[in-house]
Coordinates of C-alpha atoms in Angstrom, one line a residue:
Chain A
X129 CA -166.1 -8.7 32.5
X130 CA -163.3 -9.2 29.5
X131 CA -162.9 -12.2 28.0
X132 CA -159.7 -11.4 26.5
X133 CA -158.1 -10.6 29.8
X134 CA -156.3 -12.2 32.8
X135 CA -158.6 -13.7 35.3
X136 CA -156.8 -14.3 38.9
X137 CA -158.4 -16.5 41.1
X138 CA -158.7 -15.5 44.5
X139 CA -159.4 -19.2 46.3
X140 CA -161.8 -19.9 48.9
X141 CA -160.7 -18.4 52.4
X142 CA -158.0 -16.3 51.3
X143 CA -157.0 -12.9 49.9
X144 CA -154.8 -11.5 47.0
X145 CA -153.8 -7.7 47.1
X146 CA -152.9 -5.5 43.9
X147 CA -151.6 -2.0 42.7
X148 CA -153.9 -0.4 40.7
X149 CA -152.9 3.3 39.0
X150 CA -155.4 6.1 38.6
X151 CA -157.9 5.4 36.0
X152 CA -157.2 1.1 36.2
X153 CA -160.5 -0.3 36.5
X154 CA -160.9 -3.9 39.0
X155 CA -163.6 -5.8 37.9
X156 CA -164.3 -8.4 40.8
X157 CA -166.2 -11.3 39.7
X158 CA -168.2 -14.2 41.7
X159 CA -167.9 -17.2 39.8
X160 CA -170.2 -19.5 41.0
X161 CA -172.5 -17.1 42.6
X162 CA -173.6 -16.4 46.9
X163 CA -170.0 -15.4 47.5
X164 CA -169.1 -12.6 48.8
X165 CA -165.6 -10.3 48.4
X166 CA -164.5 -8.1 51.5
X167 CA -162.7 -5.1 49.8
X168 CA -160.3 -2.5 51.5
X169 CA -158.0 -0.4 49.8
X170 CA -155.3 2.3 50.6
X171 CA -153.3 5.2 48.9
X172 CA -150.7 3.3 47.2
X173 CA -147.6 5.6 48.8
X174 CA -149.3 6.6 52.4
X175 CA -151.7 4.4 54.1
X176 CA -152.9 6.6 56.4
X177 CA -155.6 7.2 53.5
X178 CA -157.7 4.3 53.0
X179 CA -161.1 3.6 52.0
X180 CA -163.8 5.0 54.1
X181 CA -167.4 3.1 54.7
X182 CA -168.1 6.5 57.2
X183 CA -167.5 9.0 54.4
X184 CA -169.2 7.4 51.9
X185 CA -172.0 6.2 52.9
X186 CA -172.1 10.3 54.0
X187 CA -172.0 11.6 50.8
X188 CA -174.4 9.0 49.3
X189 CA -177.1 9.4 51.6
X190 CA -177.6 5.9 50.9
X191 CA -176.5 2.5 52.6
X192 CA -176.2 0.4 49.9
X193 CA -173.6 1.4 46.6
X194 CA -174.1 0.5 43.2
X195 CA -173.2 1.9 39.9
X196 CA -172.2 5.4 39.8
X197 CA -171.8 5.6 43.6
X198 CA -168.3 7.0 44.5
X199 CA -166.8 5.6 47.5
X200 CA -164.7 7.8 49.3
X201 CA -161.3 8.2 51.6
X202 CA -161.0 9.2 54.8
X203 CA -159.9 12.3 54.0
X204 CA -162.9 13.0 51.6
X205 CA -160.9 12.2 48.4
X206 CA -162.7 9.7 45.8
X207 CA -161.0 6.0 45.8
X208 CA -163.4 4.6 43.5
X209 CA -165.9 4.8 41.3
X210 CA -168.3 2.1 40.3
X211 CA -168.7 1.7 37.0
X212 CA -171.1 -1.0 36.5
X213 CA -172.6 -3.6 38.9
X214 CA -174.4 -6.4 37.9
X215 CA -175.5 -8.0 41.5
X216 CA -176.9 -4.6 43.2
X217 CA -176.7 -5.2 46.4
X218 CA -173.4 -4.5 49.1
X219 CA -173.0 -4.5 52.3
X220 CA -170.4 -1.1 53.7
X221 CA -171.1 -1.4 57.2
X222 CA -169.7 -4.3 58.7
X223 CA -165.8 -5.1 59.4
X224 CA -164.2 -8.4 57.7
X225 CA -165.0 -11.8 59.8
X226 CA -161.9 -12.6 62.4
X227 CA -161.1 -15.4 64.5
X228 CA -162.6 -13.2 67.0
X229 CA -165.8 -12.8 65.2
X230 CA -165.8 -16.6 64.5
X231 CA -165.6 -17.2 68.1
X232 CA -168.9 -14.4 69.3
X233 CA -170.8 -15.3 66.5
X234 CA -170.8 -18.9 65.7
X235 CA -168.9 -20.4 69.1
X236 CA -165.7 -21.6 66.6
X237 CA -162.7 -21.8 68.6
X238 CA -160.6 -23.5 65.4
X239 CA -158.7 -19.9 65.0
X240 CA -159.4 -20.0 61.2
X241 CA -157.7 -16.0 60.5
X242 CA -161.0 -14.8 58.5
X243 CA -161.3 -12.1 56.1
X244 CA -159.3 -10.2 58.6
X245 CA -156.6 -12.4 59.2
X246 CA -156.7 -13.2 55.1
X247 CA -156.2 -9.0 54.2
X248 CA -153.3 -9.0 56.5
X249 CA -151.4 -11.7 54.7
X250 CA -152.2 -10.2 51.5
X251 CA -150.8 -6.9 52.5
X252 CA -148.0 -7.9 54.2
X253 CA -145.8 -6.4 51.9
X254 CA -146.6 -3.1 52.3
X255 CA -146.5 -3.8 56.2
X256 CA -150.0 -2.5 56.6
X257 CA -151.3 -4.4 60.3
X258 CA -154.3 -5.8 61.5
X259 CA -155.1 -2.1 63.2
X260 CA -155.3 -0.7 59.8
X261 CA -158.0 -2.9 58.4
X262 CA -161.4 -0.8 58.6
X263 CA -165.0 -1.6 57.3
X264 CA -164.9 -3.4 54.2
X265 CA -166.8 -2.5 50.8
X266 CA -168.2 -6.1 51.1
X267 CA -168.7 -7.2 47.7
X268 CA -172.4 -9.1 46.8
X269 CA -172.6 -9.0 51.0
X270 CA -176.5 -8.9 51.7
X271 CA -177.6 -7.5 54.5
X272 CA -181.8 -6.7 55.0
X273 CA -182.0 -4.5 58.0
X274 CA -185.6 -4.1 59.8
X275 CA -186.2 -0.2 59.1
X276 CA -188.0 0.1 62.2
X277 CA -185.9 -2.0 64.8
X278 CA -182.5 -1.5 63.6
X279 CA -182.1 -5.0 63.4
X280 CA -180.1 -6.8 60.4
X281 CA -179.6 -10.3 59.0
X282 CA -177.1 -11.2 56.8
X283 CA -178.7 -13.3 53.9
X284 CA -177.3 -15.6 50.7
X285 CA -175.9 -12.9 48.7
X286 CA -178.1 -12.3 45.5
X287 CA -175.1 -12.7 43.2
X288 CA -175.7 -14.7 40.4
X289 CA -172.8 -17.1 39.1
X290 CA -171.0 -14.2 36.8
X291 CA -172.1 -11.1 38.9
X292 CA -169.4 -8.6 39.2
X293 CA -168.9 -5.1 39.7
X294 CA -166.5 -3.0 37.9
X295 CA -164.2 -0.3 39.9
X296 CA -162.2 2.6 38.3
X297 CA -159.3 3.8 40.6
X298 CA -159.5 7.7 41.4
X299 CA -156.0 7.3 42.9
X300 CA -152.8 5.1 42.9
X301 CA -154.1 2.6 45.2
X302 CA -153.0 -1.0 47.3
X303 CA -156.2 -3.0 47.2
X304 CA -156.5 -6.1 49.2
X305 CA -159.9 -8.7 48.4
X306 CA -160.9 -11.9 49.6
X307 CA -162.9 -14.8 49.1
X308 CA -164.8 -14.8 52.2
X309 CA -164.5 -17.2 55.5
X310 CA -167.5 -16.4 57.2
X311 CA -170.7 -19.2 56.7
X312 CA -173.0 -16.8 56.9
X313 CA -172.6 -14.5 54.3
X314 CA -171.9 -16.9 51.4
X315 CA -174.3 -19.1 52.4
X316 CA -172.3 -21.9 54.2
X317 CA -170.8 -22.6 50.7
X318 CA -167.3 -21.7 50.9
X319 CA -166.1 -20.7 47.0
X320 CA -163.4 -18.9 45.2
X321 CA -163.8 -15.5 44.0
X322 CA -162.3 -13.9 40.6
X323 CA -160.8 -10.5 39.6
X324 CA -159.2 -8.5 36.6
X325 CA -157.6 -5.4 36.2
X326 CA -157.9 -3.4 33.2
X327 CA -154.7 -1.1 32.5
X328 CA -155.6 1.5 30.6
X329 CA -154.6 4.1 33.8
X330 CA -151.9 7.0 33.9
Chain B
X2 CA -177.4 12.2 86.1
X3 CA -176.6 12.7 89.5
X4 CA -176.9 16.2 90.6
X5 CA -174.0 15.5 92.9
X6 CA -171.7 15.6 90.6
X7 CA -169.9 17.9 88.7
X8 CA -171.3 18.9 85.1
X9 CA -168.7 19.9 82.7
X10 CA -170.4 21.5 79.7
X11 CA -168.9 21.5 75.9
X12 CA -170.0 24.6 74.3
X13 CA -171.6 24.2 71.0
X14 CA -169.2 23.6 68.2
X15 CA -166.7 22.2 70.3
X16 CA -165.1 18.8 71.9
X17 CA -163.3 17.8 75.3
X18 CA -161.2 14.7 76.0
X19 CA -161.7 12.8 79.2
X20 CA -159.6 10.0 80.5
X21 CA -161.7 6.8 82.1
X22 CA -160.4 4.0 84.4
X23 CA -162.2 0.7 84.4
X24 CA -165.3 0.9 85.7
X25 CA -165.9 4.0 85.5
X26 CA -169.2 6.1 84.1
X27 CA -169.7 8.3 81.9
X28 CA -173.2 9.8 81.4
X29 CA -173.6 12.3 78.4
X30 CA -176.3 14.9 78.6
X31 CA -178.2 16.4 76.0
X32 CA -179.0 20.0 78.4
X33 CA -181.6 21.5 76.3
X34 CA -183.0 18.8 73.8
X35 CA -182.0 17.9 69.8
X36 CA -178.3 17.8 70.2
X37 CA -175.7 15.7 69.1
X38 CA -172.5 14.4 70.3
X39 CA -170.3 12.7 68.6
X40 CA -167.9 10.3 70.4
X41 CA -164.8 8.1 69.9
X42 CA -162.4 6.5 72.3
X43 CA -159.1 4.5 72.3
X44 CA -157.1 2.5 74.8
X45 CA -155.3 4.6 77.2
X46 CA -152.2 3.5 76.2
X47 CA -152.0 2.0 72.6
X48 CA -154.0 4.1 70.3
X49 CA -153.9 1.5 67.7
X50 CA -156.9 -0.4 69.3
X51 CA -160.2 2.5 68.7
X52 CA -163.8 2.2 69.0
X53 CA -165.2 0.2 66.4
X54 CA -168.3 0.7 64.4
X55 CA -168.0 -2.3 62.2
X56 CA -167.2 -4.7 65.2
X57 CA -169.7 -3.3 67.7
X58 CA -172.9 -3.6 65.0
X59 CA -172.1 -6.8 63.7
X60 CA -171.7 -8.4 67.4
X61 CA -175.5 -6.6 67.8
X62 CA -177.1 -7.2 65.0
X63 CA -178.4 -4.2 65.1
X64 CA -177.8 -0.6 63.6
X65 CA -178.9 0.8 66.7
X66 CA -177.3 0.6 69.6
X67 CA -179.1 1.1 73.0
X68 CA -179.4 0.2 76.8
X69 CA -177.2 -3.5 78.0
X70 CA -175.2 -3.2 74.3
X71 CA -171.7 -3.4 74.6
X72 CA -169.4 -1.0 72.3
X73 CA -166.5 -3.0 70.6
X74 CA -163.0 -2.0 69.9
X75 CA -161.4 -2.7 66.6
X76 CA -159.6 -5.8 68.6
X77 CA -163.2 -7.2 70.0
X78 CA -162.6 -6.4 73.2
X79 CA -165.6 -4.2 74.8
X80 CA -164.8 -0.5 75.5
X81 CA -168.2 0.1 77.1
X82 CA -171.3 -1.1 78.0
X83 CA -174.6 1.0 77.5
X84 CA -176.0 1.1 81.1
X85 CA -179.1 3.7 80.7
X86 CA -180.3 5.8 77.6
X87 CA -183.4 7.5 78.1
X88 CA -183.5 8.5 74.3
X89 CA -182.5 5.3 72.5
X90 CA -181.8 6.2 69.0
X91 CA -178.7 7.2 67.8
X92 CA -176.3 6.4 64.8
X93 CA -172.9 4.8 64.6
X94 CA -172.9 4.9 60.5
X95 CA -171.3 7.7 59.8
X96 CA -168.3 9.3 60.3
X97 CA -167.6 13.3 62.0
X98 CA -168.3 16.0 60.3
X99 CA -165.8 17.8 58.8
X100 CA -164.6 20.6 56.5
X101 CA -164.9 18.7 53.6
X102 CA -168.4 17.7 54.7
X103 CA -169.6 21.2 54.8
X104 CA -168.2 21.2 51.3
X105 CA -169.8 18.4 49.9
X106 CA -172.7 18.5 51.3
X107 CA -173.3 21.7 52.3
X108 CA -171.7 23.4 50.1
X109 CA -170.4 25.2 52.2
X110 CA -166.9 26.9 52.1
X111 CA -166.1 28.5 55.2
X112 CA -163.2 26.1 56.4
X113 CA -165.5 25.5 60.2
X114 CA -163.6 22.2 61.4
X115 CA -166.7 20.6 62.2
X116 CA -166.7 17.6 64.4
X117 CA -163.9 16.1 63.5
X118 CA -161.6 19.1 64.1
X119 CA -162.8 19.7 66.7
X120 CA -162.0 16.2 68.4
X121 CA -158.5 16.3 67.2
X122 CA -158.1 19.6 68.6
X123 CA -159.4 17.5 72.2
X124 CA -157.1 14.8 71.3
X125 CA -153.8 16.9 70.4
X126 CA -152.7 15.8 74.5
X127 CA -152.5 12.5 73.1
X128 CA -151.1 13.1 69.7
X129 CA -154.0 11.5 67.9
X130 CA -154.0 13.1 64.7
X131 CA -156.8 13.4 62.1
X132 CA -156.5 9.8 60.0
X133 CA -157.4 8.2 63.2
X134 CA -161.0 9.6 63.8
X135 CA -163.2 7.0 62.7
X136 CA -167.0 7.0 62.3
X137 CA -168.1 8.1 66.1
X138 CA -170.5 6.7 67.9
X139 CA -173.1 9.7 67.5
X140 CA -175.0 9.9 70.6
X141 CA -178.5 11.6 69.7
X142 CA -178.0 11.7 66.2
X143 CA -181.1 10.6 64.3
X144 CA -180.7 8.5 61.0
X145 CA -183.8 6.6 59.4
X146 CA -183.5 4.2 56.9
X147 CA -185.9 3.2 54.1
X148 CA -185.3 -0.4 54.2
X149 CA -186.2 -1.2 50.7
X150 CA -184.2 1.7 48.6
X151 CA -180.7 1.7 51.9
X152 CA -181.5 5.6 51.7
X153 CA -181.1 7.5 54.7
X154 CA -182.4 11.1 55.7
X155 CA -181.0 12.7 59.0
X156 CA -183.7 14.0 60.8
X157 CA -184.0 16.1 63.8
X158 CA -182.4 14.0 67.0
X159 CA -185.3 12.3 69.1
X160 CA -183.6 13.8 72.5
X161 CA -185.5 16.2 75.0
X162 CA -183.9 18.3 77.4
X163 CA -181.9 16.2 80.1
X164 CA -182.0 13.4 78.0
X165 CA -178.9 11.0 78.4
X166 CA -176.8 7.8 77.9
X167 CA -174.7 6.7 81.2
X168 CA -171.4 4.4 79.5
X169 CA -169.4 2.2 81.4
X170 CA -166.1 2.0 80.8
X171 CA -165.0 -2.1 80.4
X172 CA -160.9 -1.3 79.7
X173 CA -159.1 2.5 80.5
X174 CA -159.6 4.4 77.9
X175 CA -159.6 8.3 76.3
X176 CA -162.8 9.1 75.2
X177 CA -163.2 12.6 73.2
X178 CA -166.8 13.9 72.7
X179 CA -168.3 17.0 71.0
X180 CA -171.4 19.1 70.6
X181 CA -172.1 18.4 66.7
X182 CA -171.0 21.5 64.5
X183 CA -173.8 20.0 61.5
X184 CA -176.6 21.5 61.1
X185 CA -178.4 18.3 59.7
X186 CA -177.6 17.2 62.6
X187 CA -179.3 19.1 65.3
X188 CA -181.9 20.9 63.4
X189 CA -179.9 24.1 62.6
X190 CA -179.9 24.9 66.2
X191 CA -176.2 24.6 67.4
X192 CA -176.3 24.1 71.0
X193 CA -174.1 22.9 73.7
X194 CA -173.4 19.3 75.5
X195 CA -172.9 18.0 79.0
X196 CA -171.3 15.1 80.5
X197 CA -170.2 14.0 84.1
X198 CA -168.0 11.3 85.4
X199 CA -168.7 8.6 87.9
X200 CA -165.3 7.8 89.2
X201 CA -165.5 4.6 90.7
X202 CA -163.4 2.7 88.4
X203 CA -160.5 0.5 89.7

């Protein structure tokens, strides 16, 4: 987290997208802490390459990411790398809360869009659909899983107000983040969530 | 498995595609025991909507999937419901293996086209091409989890010989399936898969 730079705030229930080149870094920030930031991303010119949970939770051997963990494409190719990470603990197994999810999950009928419906907004300019929109690098998401059972539950995320985690691009990439809709992963507290982009990339 | 019905096998290292009407069953058979088959399946007609990992563990709440749950798509509709599975463990984390994955993590620099070339070689009929293979729902495979630490080991897949996991199909679909090409996998021993089809779908 620089002082000196931009900080973009991302407000509750919503998403923001932005270019980053090779070598940018993102640094995505929860201000007030127990929120939680679903992250996808996309090779800036074709996205048919996007950020793959599947790949690199592969080549990590390890469900959870944290600094130095490289998260991968779909085609094997490194997206990210994370730099530094303050909070520790991700979740990079579950897909970004929906209207649909609202409805199986807690009963809600409203047709609030979610995370999902959020991403889509944000990348509408690059006319990337709701088809496209994968598992999400969900940012200070906690998820304990039972090691015996399989079973998880998603818990208050153990950000603290500050936490971040700082990404360096690997490629030219679109990246779309929210702050996230879904009550049980920020802990009913519905809060904004803040980002910066250093340029110092090719 | 019915012994009245056909039994089509898939050699090792290999995949088939199979079309599936509503209500239809498809039992996948692991012949002689520590095998792994790797599946994934779209709508029949709009390839846009795919079996989804994501959707189908976080409508669980469970990383492993097993008899009476139900297999989402990426749109939250259900693809298939678990009806029998007379192994019970098997992984939906991770996605095929590929070249790159022999690479990686094998180091391994042959060019084999591992799982996932093999099921777009099955799905060439339909023109689904390589960026659309996402993590499969690995029948057999064998993933544990230390639940403090998120790292995983794959271990030797818990299936005997004739072990298998009968799928209903809930919308019509095209399923492709293979006999795993990893040697993690399957302990090293690269053998084949069988499957049969229950056609009483509408």
């Amino acid at each position: 987290m620089n002082t000196d730079l931009e900080t973009i705030r991302i407000q509750p229930c919503s998403a923001q997208s932005v270019e980053l080149a090779t070598g940018d870094e993102l640094v995505i920030i929860d201000p007030d802490g127990q929120q939680v930031s679903d992250l996808v991303a996309f090779e800036q010119t074709n996205h048919e390459e996007y950020l793959s949970s599947g790949r690199s939770l592969d080549y990590a051997s390890r469900l959870w990411l944290t600094t130095g963990d490289v998260l991968y494409s779909n085609r094997s190719r490194p997206m990210f790398t994370i730099m530094e990470d303050t909070c520790g603990r991700h979740d990079f197994t579950l897909t970004p809360c929906s209207k649909d999810t609202f409805k199986i999950i807690y009963g809600e009928n409203e047709g609030r869009p979610g995370c999902e419906g959020n991403l889509v907004a944000a990348l509408a300019p690059y006319n990337i659909g709701v088809d496209r929109i994968p598992i999400a690098f969900n940012v200070f998401m906690y998820v304990a899983v039972d090691a015996k059972t399989g079973e998880f539950s998603v818990l208050p995320p153990l950000s603290k107000a500050g936490d971040f985690v700082r990404l360096r691009a690997e490629m030219p990439l679109v990246v779309a983040m929210t702050a996230c809709s879904a009550g049980q992963s920020n802990n009913f507290c519905y809060k904004p969530i803040d980002f910066q982009v250093l340029r110092h990339g090719s």
